[in-house]
Short mmCIF file of C-alpha atoms (C1' of nucleotides) in Angstrom, two decimals:
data_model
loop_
_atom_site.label_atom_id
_atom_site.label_comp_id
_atom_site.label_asym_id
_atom_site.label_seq_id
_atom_site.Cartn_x
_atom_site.Cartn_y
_atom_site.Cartn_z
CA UNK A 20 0.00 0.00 0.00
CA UNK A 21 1.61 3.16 -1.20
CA UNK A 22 1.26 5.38 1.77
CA UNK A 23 3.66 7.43 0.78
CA UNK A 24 1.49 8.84 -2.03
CA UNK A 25 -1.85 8.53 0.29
CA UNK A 26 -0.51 10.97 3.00
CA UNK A 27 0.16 13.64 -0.62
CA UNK A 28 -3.31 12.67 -1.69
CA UNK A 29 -4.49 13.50 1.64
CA UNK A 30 -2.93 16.87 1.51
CA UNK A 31 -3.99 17.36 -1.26
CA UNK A 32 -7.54 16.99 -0.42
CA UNK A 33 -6.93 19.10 2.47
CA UNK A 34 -5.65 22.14 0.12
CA UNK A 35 -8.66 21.71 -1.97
CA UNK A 36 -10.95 22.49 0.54
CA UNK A 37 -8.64 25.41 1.94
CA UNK A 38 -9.28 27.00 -1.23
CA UNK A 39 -12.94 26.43 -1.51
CA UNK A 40 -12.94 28.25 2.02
CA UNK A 41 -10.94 30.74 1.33
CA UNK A 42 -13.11 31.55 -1.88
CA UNK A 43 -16.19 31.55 0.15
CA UNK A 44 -14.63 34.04 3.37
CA UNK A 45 -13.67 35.87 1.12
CA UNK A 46 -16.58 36.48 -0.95
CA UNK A 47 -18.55 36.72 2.34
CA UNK A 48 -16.07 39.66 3.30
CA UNK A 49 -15.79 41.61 0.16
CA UNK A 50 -18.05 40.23 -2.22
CA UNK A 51 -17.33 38.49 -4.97
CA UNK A 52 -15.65 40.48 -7.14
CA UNK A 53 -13.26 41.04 -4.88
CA UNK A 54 -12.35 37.19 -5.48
CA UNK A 55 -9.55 37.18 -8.25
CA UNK A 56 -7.29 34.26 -8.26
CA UNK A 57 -4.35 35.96 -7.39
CA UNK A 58 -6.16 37.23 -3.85
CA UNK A 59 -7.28 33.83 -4.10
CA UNK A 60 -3.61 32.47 -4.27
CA UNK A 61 -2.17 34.43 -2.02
CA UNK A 62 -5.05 33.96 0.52
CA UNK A 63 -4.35 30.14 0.77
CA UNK A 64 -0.35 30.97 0.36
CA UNK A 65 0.19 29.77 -2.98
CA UNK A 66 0.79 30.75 -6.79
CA UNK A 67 -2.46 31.04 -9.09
CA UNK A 68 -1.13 28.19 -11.01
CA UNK A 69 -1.79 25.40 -8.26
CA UNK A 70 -5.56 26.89 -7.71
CA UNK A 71 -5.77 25.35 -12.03
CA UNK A 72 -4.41 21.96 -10.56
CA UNK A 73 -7.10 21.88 -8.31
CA UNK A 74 -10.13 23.44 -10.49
CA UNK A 75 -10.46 23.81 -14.09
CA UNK A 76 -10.90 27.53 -14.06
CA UNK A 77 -12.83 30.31 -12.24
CA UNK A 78 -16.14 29.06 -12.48
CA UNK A 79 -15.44 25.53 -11.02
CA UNK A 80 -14.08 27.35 -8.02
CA UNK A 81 -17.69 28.80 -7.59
CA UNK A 82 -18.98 25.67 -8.13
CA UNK A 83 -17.30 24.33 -5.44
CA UNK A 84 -18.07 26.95 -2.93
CA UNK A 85 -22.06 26.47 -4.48
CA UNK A 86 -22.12 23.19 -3.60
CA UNK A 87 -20.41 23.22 -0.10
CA UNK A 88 -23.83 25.86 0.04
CA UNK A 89 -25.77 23.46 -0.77
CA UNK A 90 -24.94 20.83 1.77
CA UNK A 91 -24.75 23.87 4.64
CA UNK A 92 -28.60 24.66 3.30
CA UNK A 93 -29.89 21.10 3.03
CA UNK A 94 -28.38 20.62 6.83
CA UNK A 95 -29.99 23.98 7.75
CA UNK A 96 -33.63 22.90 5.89
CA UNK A 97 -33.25 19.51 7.74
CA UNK A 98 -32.68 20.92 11.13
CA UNK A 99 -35.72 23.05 10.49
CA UNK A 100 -38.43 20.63 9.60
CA UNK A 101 -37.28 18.08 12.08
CA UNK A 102 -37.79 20.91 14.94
CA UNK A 103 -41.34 21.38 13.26
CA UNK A 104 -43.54 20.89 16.53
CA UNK A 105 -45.84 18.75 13.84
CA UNK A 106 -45.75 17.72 10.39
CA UNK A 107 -47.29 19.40 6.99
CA UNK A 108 -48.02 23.45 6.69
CA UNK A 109 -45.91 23.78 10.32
CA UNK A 110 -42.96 22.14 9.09
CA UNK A 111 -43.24 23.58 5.48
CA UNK A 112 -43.47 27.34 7.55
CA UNK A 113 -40.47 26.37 9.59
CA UNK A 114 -38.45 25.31 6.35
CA UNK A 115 -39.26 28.20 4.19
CA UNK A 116 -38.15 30.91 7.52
CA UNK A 117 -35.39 28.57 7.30
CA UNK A 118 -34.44 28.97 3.67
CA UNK A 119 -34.67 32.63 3.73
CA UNK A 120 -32.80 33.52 6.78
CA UNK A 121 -30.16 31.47 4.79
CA UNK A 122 -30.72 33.74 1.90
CA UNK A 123 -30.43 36.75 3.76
CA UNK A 124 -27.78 35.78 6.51
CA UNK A 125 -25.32 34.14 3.91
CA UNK A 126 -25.79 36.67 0.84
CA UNK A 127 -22.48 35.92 -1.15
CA UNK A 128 -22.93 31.92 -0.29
CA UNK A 129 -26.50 32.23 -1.67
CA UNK A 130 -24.91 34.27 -4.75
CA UNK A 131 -22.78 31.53 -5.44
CA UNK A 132 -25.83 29.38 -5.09
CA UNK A 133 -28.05 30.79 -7.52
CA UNK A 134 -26.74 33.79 -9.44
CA UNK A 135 -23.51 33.27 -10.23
CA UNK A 136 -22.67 31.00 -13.02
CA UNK A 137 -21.40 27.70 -12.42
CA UNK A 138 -20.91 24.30 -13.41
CA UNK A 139 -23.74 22.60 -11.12
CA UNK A 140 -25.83 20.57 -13.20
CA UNK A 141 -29.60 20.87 -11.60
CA UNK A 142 -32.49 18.99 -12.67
CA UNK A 143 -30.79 15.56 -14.13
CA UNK A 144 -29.80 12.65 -13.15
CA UNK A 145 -26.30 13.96 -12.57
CA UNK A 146 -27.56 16.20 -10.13
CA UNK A 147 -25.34 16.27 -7.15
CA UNK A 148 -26.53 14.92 -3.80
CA UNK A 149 -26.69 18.40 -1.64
CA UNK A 150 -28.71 19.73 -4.20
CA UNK A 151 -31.47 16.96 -4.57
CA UNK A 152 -31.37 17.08 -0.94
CA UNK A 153 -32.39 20.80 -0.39
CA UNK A 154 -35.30 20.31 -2.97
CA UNK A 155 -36.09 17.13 -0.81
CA UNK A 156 -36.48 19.29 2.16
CA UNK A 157 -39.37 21.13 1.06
CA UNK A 158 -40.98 17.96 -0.83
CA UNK A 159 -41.03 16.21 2.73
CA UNK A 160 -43.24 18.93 3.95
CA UNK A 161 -46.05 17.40 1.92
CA UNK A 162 -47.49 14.41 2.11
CA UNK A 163 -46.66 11.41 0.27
CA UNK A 164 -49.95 11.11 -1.05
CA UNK A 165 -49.38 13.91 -2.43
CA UNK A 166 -48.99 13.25 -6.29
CA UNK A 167 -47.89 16.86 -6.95
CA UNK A 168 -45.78 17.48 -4.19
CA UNK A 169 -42.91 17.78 -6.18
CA UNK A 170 -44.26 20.49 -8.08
CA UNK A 171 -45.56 22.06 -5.06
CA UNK A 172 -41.76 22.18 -3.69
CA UNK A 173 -41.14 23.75 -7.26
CA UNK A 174 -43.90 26.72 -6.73
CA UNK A 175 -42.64 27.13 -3.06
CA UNK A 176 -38.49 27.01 -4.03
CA UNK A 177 -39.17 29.39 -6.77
CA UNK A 178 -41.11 32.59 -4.43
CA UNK A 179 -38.45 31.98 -1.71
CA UNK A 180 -36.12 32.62 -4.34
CA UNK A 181 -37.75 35.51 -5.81
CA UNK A 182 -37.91 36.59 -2.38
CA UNK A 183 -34.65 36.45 -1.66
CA UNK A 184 -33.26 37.48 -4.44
CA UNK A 185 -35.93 40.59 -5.62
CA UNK A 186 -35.61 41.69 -1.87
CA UNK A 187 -31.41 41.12 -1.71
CA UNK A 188 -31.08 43.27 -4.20
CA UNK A 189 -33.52 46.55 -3.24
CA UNK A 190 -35.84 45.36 -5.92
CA UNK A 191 -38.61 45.24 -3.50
CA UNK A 192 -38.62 46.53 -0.24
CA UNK A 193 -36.22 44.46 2.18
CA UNK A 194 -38.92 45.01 5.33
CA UNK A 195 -41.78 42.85 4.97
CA UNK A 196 -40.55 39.74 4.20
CA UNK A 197 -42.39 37.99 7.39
CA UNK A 198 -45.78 39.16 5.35
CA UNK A 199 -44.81 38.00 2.21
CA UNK A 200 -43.66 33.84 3.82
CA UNK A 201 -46.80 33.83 5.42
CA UNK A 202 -48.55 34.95 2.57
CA UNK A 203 -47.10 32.52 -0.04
CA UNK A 204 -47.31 30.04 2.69
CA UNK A 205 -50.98 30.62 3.61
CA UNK A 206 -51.84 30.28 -0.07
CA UNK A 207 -49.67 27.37 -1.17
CA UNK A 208 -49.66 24.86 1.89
CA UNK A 209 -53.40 26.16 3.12
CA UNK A 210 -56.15 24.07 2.90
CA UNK A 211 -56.33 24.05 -0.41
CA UNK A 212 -53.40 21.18 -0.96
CA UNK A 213 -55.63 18.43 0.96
CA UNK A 214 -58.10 19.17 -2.53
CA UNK A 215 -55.02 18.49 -4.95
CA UNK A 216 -54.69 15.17 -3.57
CA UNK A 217 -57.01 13.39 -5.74
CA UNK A 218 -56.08 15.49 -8.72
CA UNK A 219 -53.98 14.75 -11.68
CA UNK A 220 -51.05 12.80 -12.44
CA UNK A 221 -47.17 13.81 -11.28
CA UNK A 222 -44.77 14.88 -13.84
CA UNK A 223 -41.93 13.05 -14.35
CA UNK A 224 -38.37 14.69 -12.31
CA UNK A 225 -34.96 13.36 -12.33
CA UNK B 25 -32.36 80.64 -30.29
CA UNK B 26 -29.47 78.24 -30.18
CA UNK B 27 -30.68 76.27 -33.63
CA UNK B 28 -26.94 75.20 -33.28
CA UNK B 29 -26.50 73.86 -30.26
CA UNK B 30 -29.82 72.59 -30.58
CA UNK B 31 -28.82 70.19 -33.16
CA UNK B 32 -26.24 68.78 -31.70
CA UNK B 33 -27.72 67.97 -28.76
CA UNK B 34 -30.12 66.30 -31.01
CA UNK B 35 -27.38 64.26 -32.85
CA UNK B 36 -25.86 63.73 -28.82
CA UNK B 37 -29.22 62.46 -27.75
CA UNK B 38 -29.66 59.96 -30.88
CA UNK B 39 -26.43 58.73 -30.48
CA UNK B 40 -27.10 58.05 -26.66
CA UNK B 41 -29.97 55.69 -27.68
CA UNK B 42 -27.84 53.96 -29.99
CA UNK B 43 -25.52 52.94 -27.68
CA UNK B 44 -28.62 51.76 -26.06
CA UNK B 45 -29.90 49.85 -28.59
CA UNK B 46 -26.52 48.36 -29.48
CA UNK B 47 -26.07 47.00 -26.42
CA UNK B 48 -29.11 45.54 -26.12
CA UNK B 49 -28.91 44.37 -29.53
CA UNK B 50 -24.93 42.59 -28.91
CA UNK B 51 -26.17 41.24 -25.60
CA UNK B 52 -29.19 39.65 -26.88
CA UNK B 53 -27.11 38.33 -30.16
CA UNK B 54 -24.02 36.91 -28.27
CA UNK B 55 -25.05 37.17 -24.67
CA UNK B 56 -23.66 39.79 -22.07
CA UNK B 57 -20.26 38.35 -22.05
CA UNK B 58 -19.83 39.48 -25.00
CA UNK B 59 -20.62 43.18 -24.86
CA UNK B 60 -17.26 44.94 -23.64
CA UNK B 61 -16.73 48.13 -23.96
CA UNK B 62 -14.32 47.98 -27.31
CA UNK B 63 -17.11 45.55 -29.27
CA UNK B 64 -19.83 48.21 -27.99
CA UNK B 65 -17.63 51.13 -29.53
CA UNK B 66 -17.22 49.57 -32.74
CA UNK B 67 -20.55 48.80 -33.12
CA UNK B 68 -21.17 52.32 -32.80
CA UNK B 69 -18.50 53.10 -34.92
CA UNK B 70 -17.10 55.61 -32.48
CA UNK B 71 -13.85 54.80 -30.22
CA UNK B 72 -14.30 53.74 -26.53
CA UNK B 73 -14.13 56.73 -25.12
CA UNK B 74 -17.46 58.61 -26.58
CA UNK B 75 -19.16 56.16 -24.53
CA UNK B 76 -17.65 57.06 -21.07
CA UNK B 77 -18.80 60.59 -22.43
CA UNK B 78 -22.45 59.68 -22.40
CA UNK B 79 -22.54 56.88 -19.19
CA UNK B 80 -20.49 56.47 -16.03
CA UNK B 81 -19.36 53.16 -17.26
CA UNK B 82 -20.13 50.03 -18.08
CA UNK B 83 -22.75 49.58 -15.51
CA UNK B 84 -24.47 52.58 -16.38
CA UNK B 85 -24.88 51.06 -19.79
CA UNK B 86 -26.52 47.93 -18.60
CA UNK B 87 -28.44 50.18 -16.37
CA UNK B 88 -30.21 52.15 -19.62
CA UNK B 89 -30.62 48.95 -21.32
CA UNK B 90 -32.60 47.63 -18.37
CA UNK B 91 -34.68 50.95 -18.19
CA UNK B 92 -35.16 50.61 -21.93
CA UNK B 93 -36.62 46.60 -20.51
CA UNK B 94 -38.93 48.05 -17.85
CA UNK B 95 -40.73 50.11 -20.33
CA UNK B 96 -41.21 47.21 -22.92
CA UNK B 97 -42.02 45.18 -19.97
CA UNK B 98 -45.09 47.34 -18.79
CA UNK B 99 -46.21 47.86 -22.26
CA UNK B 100 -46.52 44.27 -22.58
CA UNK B 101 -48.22 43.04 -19.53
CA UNK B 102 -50.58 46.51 -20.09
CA UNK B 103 -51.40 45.21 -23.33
CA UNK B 104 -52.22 41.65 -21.97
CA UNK B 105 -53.78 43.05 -19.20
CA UNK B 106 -56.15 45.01 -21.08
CA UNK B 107 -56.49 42.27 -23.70
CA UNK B 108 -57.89 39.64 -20.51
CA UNK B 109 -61.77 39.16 -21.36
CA UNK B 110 -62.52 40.03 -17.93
CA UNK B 111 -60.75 41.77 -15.06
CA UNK B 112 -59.76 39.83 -11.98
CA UNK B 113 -58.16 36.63 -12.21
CA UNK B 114 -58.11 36.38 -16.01
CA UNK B 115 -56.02 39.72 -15.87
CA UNK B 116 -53.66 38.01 -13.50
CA UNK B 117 -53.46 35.35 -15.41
CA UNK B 118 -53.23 37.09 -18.87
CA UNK B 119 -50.05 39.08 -17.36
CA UNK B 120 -48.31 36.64 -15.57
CA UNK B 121 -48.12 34.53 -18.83
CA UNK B 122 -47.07 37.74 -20.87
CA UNK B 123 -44.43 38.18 -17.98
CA UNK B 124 -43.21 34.96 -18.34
CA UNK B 125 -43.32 34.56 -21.82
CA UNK B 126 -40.79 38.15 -21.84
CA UNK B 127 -38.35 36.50 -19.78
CA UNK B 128 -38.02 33.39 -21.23
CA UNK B 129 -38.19 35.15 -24.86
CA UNK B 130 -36.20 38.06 -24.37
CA UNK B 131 -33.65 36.61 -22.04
CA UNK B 132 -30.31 38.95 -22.04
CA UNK B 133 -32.76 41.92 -21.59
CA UNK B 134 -34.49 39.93 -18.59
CA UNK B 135 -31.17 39.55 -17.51
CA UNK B 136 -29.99 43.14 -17.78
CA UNK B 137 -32.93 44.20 -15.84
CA UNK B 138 -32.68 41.80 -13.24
CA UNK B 139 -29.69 39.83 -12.29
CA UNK B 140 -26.49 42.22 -13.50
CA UNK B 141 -25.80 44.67 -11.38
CA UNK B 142 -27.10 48.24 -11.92
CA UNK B 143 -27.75 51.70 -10.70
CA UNK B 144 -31.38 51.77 -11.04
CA UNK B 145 -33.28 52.13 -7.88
CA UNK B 146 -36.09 50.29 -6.89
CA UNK B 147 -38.57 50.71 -4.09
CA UNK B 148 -37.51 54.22 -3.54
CA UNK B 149 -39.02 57.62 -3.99
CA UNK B 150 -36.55 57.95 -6.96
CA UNK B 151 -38.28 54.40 -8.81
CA UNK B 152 -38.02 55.14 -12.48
CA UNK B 153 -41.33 55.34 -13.62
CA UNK B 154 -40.97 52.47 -15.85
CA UNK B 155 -40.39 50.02 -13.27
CA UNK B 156 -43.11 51.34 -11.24
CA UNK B 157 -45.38 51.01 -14.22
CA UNK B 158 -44.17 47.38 -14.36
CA UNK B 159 -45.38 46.44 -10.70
CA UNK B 160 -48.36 48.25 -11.60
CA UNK B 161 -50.04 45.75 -13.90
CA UNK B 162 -49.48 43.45 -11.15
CA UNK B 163 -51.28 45.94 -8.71
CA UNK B 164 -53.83 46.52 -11.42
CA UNK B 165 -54.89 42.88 -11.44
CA UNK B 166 -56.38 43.25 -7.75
CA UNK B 167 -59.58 44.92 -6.25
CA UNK B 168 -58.48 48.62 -5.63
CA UNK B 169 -60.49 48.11 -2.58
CA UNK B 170 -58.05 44.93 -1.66
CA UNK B 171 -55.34 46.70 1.18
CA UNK B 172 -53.42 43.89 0.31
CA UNK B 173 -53.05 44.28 -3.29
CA UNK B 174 -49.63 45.47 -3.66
CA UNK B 175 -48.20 42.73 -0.77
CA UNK B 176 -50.78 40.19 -3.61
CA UNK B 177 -48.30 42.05 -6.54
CA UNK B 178 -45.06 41.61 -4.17
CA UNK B 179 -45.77 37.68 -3.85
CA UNK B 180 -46.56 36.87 -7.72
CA UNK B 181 -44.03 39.03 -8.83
CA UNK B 182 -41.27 37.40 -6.43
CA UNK B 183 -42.64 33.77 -7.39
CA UNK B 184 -43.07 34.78 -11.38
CA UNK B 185 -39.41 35.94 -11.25
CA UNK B 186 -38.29 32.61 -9.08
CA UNK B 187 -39.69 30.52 -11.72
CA UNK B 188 -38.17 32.29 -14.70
CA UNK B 189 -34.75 32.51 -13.32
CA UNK B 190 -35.11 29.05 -12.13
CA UNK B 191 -35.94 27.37 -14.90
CA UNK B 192 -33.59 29.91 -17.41
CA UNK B 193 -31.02 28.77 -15.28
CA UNK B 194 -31.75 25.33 -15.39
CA UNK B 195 -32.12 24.97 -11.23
CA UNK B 196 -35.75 23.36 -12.30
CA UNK B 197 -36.57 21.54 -15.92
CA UNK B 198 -38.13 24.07 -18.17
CA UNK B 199 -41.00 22.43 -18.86
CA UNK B 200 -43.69 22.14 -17.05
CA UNK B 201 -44.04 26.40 -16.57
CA UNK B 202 -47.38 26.47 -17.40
CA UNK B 203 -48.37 23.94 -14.61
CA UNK B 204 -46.32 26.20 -11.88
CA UNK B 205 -48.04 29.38 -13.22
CA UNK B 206 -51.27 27.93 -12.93
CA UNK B 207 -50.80 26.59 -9.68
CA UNK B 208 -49.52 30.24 -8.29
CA UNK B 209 -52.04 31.50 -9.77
CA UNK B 210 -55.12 29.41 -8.88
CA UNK B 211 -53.28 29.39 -4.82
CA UNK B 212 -52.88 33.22 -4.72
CA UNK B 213 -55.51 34.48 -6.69
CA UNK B 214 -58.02 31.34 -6.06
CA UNK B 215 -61.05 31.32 -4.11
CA UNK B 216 -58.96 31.76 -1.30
CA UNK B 217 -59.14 35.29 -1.47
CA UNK B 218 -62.38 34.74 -0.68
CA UNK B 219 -61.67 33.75 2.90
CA UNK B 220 -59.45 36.81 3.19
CA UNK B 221 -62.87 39.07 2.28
CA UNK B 222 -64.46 38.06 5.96
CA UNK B 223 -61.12 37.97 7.60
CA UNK B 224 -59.81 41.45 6.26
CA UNK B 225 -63.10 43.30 4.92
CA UNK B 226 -61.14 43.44 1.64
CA UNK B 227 -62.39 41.50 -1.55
CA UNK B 228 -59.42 41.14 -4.39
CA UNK B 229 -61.64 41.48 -7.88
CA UNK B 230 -60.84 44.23 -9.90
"C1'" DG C 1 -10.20 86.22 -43.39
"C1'" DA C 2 -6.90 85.32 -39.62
"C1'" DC C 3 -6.70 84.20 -34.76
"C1'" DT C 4 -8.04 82.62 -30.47
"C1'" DA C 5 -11.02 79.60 -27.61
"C1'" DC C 6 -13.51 75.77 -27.18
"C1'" DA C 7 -15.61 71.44 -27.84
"C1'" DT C 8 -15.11 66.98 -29.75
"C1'" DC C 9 -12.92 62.81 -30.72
"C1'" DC C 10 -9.15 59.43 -31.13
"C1'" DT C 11 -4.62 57.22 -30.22
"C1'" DA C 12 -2.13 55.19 -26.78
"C1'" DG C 13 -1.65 53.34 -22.53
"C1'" DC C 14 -2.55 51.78 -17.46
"C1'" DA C 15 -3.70 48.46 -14.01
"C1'" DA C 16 -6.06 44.30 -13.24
"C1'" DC C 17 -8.30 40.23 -14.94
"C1'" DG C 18 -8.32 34.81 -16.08
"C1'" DC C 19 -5.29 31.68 -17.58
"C1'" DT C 20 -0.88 29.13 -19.27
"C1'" DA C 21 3.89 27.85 -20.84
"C1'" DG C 22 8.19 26.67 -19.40
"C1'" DA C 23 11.91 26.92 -16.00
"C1'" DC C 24 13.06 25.50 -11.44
"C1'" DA C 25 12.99 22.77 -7.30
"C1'" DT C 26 11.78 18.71 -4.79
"C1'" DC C 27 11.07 14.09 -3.90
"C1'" DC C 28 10.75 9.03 -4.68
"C1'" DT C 29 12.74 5.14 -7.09
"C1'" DG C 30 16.34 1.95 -8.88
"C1'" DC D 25 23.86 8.59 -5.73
"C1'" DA D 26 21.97 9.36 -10.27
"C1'" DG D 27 17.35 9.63 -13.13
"C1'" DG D 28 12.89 10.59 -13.72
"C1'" DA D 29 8.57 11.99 -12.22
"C1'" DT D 30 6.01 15.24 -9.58
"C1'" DG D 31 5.02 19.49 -7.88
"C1'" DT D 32 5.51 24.59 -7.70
"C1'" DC D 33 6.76 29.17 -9.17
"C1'" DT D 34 8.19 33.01 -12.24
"C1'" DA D 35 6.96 35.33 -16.10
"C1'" DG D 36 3.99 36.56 -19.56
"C1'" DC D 37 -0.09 36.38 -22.99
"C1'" DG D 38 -4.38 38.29 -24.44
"C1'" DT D 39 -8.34 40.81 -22.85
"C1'" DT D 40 -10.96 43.62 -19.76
"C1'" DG D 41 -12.82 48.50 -18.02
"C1'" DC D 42 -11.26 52.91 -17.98
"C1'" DT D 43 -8.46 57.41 -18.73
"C1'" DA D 44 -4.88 60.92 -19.90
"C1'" DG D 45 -3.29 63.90 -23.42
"C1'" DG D 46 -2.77 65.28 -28.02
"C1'" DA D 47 -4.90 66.03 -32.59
"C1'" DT D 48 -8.67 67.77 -35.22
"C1'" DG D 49 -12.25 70.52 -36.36
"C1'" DT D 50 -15.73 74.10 -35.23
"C1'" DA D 51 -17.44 78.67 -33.28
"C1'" DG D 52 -16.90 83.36 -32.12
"C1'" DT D 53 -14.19 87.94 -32.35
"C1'" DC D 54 -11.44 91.50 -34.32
#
DNA sequence: GACTACATCCTAGCAACGCTAGACATCCTG
DNA sequence: CAGGATGTCTAGCGTTGCTAGGATGTAGTC
């Protein structure tokens, strides 16, 4: 057993994530055009050339931060709806204050996320396992009965997000945000969703 | 009279919107990536720095471009607005289509107006007039009587705009739109509103 | 009509960006 | 202890947004 090699491909590793780290603390601190790859280099105490060993370019280096995100938000979801008090609109309520306080507390992670452009494939069968998990989050606040419960956790993902992101970036008034959860939340997960149930076929999601 | 001067701040203000228009042109040809500042001058067939005599920068330019969208935008939803057989949730529904059907047609505008980064201000005394026009047709689609209306026009916007950058970003499949938009819409503007009528004394019909 | 004053526009260049080639150093292997 | 592979850095390429300073042409005055 070469363990000569292991302990390099263990440091390795561990340099890998130092720069995904560093990437993301710094973004948090100055945004993320303050994230070049030579503050990036010399952040983690290298030369730019060794961050291209690591990632294929700029935009993986994102990617990587994204989807670091994404496990931090599907852990964050998770914690949420398992300290629901009950099941179903509670837990969905719980998730979606959840979600946006991510949004909101974590701006430049949530960037990363969701505006930036990266490499993340979404929606296939490649999709990696943080990502499908965060969806997952809000689909287990519906029943399984539920036949369109996935598409529910569409409609619900997609207002956070405008949210977030309409309300992150002065397009609407940041105050109010309480109003507008409960709102959406009132309307989507009310009583209406027990009626769905016996309604029309799912759609088909990877 | 200044018949002089006149006339070339005439030929000043033409060549203003054609920087404009070029941009918006480029960025819709070849995507936003692809509009720098020495492609943009050519275009106009002026050198770079007649543009930094007419905008701030770069920014600025996106900024008009995105103006330019917000008019276009509210002309559109006002004319499928006004083109719904009936007021109320027909409206709604007639404009959120036409708003999705902009973004996902006219995406490097959509873009310019909502995800680069720009002066414009929103939700402020200063609002453009355009963009308030925009929210508007949303507003327009409710009861005037509803004190909710504009928190109603808040929510669909923010959940119209989730779904569009979503799905244009591929973090949902792209098909399936027109089931999300009808769900939003049959949740938000649904009978529900009904049971807000004895709750609030406010009745959403326009 | 010549001269000054001014506005307009372009050439040339700066610093910073993402990214890469090739030289240099380091380490394991035989 | 040599040889080769591996890893890292220096240096630089092409491009970006942006700007200084000179050239060119126009307008106004004697």
């Amino acid at each position: 057993m070469p363990t000569i090699s292991e302990r390099r491909e263990r440091e390795r590793a561990h340099r890998h994530q130092l720069i995904i780290t560093a990437a993301r603390e710094l973004a948090e601190a100055e945004g993320w055009e303050a994230v070049t790859t030579r503050r990036l280099a010399e952040r983690v105490e290298y030369s730019q050339p060794v961050l291209y060993s690591h990632f294929n370019g700029k935009d993986a280096i994102v990617s990587a931060v994204a989807l670091d995100g994404f496990s931090q938000l599907a852990a964050h979801l998770s914690h949420a709806r398992q300290a629901a008090t009950e099941p179903g609109q509670a837990a969905l309520r719980a998730v979606s204050h959840a979600y946006l306080a991510f949004a909101t507390e974590r701006p430049a992670l949530y960037q990363a996320m969701f505006i930036l452009p990266t490499d993340l494939k979404f929606a296939s069968t490649e999709t990696p396992a943080p990502l499908r998990a965060s969806f997952d989050e809000f689909v287990n606040c519906f029943h399984p009965d539920n036949e369109r419960r996935e598409l529910f956790a569409e409609v619900i993902w997609s207002a956070l997000h405008g949210i977030a992101v309409l309300s992150g970036s002065g397009r609407i008034p940041p105050d109010g945000q309480e109003e507008r959860v409960d709102l959406i939340i009132a309307q989507i997960a009310g009583t209406r969703q027990d009626r769905q149930r016996h309604k029309r076929g799912s759609r088909s999601r990877t």
